[in-house]
XYZ file of C-alpha atoms in Angstrom:
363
model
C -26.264 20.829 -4.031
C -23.623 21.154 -1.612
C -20.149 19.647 -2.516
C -20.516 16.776 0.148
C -24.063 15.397 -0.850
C -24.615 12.222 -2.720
C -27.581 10.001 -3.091
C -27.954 7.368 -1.058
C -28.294 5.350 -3.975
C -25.193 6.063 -5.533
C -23.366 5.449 -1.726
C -24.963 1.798 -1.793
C -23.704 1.306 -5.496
C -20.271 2.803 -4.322
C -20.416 0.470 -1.483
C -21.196 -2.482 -3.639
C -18.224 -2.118 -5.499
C -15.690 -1.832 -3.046
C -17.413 -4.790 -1.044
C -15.215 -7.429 -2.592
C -11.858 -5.180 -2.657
C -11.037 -5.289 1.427
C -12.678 -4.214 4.653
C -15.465 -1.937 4.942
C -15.718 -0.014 8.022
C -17.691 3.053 9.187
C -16.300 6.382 9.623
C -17.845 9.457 11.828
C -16.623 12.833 11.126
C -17.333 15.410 12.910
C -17.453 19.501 12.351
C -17.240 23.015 12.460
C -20.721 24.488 11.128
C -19.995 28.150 9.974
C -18.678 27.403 6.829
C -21.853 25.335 5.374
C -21.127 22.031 6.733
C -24.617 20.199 8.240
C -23.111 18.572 11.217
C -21.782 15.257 12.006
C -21.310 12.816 8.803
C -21.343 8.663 7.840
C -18.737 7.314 5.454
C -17.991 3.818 4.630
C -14.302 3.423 4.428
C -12.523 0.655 2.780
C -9.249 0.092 4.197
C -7.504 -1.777 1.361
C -8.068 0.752 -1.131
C -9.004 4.131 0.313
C -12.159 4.558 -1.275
C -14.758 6.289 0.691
C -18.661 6.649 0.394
C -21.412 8.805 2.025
C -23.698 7.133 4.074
C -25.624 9.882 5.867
C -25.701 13.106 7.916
C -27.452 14.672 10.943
C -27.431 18.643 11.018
C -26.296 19.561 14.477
C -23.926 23.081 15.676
C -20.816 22.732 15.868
C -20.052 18.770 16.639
C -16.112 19.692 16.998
C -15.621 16.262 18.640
C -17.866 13.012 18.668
C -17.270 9.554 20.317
C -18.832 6.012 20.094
C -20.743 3.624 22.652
C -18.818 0.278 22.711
C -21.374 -1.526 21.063
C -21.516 1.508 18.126
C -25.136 2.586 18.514
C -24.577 5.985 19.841
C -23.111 9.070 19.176
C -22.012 11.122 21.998
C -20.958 14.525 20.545
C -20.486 18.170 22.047
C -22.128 21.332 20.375
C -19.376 23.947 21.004
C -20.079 27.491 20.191
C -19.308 29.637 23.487
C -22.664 30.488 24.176
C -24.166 29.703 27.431
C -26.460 27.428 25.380
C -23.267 25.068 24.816
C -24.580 21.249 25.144
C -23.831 17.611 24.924
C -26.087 15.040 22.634
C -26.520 11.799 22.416
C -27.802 10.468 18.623
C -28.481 7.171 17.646
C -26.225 5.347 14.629
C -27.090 2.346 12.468
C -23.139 1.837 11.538
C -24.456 -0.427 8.470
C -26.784 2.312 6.888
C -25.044 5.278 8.902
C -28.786 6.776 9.644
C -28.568 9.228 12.648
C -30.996 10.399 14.908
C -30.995 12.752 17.809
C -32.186 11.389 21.238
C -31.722 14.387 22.997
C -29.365 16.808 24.658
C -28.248 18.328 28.085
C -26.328 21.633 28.883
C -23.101 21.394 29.918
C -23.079 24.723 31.902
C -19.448 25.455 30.149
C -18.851 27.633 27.216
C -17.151 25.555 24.490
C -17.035 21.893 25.270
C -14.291 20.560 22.816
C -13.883 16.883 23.911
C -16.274 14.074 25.116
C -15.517 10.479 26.490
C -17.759 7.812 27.969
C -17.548 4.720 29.641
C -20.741 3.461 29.106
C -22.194 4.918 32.262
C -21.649 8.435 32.115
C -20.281 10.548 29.466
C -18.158 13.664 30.557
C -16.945 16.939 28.589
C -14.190 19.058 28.685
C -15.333 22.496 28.522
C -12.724 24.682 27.121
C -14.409 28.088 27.453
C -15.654 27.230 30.964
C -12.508 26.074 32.817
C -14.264 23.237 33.961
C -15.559 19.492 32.664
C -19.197 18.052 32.766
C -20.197 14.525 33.998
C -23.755 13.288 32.660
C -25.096 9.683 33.762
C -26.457 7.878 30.700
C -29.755 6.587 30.889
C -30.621 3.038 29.837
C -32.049 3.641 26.479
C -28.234 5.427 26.184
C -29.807 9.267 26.285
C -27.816 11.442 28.738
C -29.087 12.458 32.013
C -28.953 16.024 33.268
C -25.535 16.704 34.344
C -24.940 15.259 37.875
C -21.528 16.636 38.579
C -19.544 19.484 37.527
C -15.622 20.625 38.524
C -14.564 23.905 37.728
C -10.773 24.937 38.014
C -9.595 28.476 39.056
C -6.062 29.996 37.483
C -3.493 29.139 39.990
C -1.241 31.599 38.933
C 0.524 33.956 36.362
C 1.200 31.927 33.315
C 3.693 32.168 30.617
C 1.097 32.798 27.923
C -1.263 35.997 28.867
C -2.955 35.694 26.001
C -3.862 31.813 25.639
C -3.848 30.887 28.918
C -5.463 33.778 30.931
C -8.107 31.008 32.241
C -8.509 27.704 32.805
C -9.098 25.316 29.570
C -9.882 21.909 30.386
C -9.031 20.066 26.921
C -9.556 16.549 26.717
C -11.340 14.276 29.523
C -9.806 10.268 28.872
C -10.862 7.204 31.180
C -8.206 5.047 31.995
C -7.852 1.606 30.078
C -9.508 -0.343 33.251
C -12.330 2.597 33.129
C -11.457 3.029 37.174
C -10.097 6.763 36.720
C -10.514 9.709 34.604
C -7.539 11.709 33.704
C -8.344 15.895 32.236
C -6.096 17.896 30.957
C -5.690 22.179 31.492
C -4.234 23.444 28.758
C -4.427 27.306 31.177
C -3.326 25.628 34.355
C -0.615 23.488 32.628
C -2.401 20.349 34.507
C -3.238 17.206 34.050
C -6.441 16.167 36.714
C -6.855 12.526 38.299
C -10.493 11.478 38.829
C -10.895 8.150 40.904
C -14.770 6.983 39.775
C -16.699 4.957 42.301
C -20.460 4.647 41.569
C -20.376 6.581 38.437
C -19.516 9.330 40.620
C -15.757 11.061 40.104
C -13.451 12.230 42.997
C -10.288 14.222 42.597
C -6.884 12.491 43.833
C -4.109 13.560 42.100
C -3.207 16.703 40.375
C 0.285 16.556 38.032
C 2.222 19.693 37.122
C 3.566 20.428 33.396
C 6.232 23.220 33.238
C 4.622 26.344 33.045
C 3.593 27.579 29.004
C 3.444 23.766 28.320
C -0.212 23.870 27.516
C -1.621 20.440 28.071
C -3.859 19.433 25.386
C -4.436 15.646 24.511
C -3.641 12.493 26.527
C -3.688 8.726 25.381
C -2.887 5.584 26.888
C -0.425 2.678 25.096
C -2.367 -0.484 23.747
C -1.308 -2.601 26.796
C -2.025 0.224 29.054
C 1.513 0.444 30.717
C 2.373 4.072 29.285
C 0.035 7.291 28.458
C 1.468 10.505 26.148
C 0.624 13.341 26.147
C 0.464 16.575 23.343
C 1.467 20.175 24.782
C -0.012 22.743 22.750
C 2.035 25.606 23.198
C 5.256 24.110 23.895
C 4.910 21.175 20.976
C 6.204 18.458 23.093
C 5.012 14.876 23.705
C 5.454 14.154 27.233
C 5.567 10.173 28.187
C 4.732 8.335 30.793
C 4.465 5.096 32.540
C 1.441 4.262 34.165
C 0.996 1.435 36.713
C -2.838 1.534 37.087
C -3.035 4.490 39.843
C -0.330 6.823 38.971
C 1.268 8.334 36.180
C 5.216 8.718 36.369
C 6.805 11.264 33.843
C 9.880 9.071 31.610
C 10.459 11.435 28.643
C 9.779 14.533 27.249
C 10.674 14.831 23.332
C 9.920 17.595 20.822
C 7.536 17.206 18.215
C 7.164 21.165 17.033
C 10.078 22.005 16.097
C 8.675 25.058 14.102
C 7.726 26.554 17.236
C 3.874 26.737 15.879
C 2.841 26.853 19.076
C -0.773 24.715 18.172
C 0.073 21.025 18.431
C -2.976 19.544 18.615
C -3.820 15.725 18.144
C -1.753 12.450 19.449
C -2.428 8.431 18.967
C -0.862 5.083 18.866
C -0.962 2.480 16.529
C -3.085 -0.767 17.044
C 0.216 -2.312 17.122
C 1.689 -0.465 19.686
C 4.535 0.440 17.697
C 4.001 4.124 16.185
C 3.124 7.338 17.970
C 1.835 10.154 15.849
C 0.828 14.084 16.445
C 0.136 16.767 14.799
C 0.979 20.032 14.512
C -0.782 23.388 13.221
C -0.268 26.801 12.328
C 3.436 26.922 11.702
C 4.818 23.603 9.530
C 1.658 21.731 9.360
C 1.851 17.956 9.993
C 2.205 14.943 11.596
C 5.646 14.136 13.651
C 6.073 10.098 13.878
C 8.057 8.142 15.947
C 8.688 5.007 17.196
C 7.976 3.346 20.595
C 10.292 1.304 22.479
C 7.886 -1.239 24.232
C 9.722 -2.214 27.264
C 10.469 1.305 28.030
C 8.110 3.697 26.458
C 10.308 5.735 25.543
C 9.948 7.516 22.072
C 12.880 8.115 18.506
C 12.234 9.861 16.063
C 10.926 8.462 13.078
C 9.930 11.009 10.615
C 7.463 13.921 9.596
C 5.044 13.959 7.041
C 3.648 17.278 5.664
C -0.184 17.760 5.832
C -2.719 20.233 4.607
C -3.755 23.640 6.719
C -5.115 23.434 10.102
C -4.616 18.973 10.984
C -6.739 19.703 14.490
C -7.600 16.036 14.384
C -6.797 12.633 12.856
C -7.379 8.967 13.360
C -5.765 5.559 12.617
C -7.918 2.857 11.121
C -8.210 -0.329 13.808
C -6.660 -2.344 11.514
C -3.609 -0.349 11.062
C -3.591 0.193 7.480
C -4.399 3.699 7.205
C -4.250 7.134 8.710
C -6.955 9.697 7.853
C -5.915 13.093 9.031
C -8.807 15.807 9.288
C -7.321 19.181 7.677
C -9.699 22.180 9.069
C -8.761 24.954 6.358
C -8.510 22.698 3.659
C -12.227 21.565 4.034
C -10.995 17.696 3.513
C -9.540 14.639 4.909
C -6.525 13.249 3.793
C -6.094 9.602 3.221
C -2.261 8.136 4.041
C -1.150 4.453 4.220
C 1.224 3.798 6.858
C 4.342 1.639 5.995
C 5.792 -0.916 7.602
C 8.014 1.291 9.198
C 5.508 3.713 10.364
C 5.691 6.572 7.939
C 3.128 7.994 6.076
C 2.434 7.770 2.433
C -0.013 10.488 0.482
C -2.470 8.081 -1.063
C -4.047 11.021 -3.318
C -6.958 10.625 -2.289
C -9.548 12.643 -0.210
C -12.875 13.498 1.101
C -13.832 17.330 0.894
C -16.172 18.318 3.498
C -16.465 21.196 4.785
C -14.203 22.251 8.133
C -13.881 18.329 9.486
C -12.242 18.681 12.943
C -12.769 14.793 14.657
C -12.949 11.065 12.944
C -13.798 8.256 14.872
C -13.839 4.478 13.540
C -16.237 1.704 14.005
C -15.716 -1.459 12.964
């Protein structure tokens, strides 16, 4: 029986229990599948507590980053293995029972798609491998259509990096918080992308330049929408900015690798608006914190808390309370509670499962 199985009788018993300790929500975890994991997994998650219990899974290659439909009924997930055979799915999810099924699935015509975003009309991938990202219209019963737009993005020039950045490697793909643009991110071209999207259909306006060897990986937008940050990869920076609806204007840049790891990898906000966290890999592995002044944006440091190997991914509960950060190399998830203050507290306990590389929260 593999370590991450349980009955689903002893999941609704678990979930019983912890039914009159605090909220229940459910978690989606997604994977890398060479080291015997099935795919994409269901937990219930109580956030007063920390205990967790296995709903379901869905076998499925390589699901290295999953997102939700607004309404939580579908899983939109990427199947990255850098084969020309690379796709995007869309599954349906009962959040109460955590049942998955597969509706179908699409190429992306990109090796490696690592990142997927929707806004409820299309759903578009950044496809690392491929240099490019993937737009696919969703159809009403929410499968995706075959992809109806494509952008692909030649190296501009030498780079700092020759090894890491020999190509183009579009990393994340995030719509703005009115859903009216899509901003991409090239971690080869040290780029971020600006999409304007008029009849489900992008257009290309704006391009921004990073310093070169920055390595632009993740992007995310303040609560209230006036400020985005973003992650550099190679440089392990967080770069802020403000953002006034149709332009992003650079304010800060602020270290947040100061082992020189070179593999930051994941950034987000707390509900509040208060906290910003990312992570950082293969030198020092952890989570650098700081604190957000609101009227400005701009970012103090406010700590650093020590993870397990390989923290590609991790995710904040809605309600604030907890921080589950996905440790690759450790096979597990780590479950912190975050103080008033914003740092992070080891709450001992975890979820093994093997190579977990995305959460996502639904409440």
């Amino acid at each position: 029986m593999k370590k991450t199985a349980i009955t689903i009788m002893a999941a609704a018993l678990a979930i019983a229990a912890n039914a009159n300790n605090g909220s229940n929500i459910t978690m989606t975890v997604g994977t890398y599948t060479n080291n015997g994991s099935e795919g994409i997994y269901s937990y219930k998650l109580n956030t007063s507590n920390g205990e967790t219990s296995l709903l379901s899974s869905i076998a499925t290659a390589n699901p290295s980053f999953v997102t939700l439909s607004n309404d939580g009924s579908t899983i939109y997930t990427v199947n990255e293995s850098n084969k020309d055979t690379d796709s995007a799915a869309a599954i349906t999810y009962n959040k109460e029972s955590g049942k998955m099924s597969l509706i179908n699935r699409q190429l992306t015509n990109g090796k490696s798609p690592c990142y997927i975003s929707t806004n409820g009309k299309i759903a578009v991938t950044a496809n690392y491998g491929g240099g490019s990202l993937s737009v696919f219209p969703i159809n009403p019963d929410k499968s995706l259509a075959p992809m109806s737009q494509q952008f692909r993005f030649p190296l501009t020039g030498p780079a700092p990096d020759t090894i890491r950045q020999q190509s183009a490697h579009v990393h994340c793909t995030v719509f703005s918080p009115d859903g009216s643009l899509l901003f991409a991110t090239d971690l080869g071209n040290d780029k971020i992308y600006q999409f304007s999207i008029e009849n489900d259909t992008l257009r290309k306006t704006t391009e921004y330049n990073l310093p070169a060897g920055s390595g632009p990986r993740h992007l995310t937008f303040s609560p209230n929408g006036d400020f985005a940050y973003l992650i550099t990869e190679l440089s392990g920076e967080v770069v802020a900015f403000s953002f006034d609806g149709s332009r992003l204007s650079h304010i800060q840049t602020i270290v947040c690798d100061k082992a020189n790891g070179r593999g930051s990898a994941d950034i987000h906000i707390s509900p509040d608006g208060n906290f910003l966290y990312a992570s950082n890999r293969l030198k020092n592995d952890g989570i650098a914190i700081f604190k957000i002044d609101k009227s400005t944006g701009k970012l103090t440091e406010n700590g650093y808390q020590s993870t397990g190997i390989h923290p590609r991914n991790f995710a904040i509960t809605p309600d604030g309370k907890l921080l589950l950060c996905a440790c690759r190399d450790n096979n597990e998830i780590i479950i912190y509670t975050i103080d008033g203050d914003g740092t992070l507290k080891d709450t001992g306990k975890r979820i093994d499962i093997p190579s977990p590389v995305c959460i996502i929260f639904k409440e």
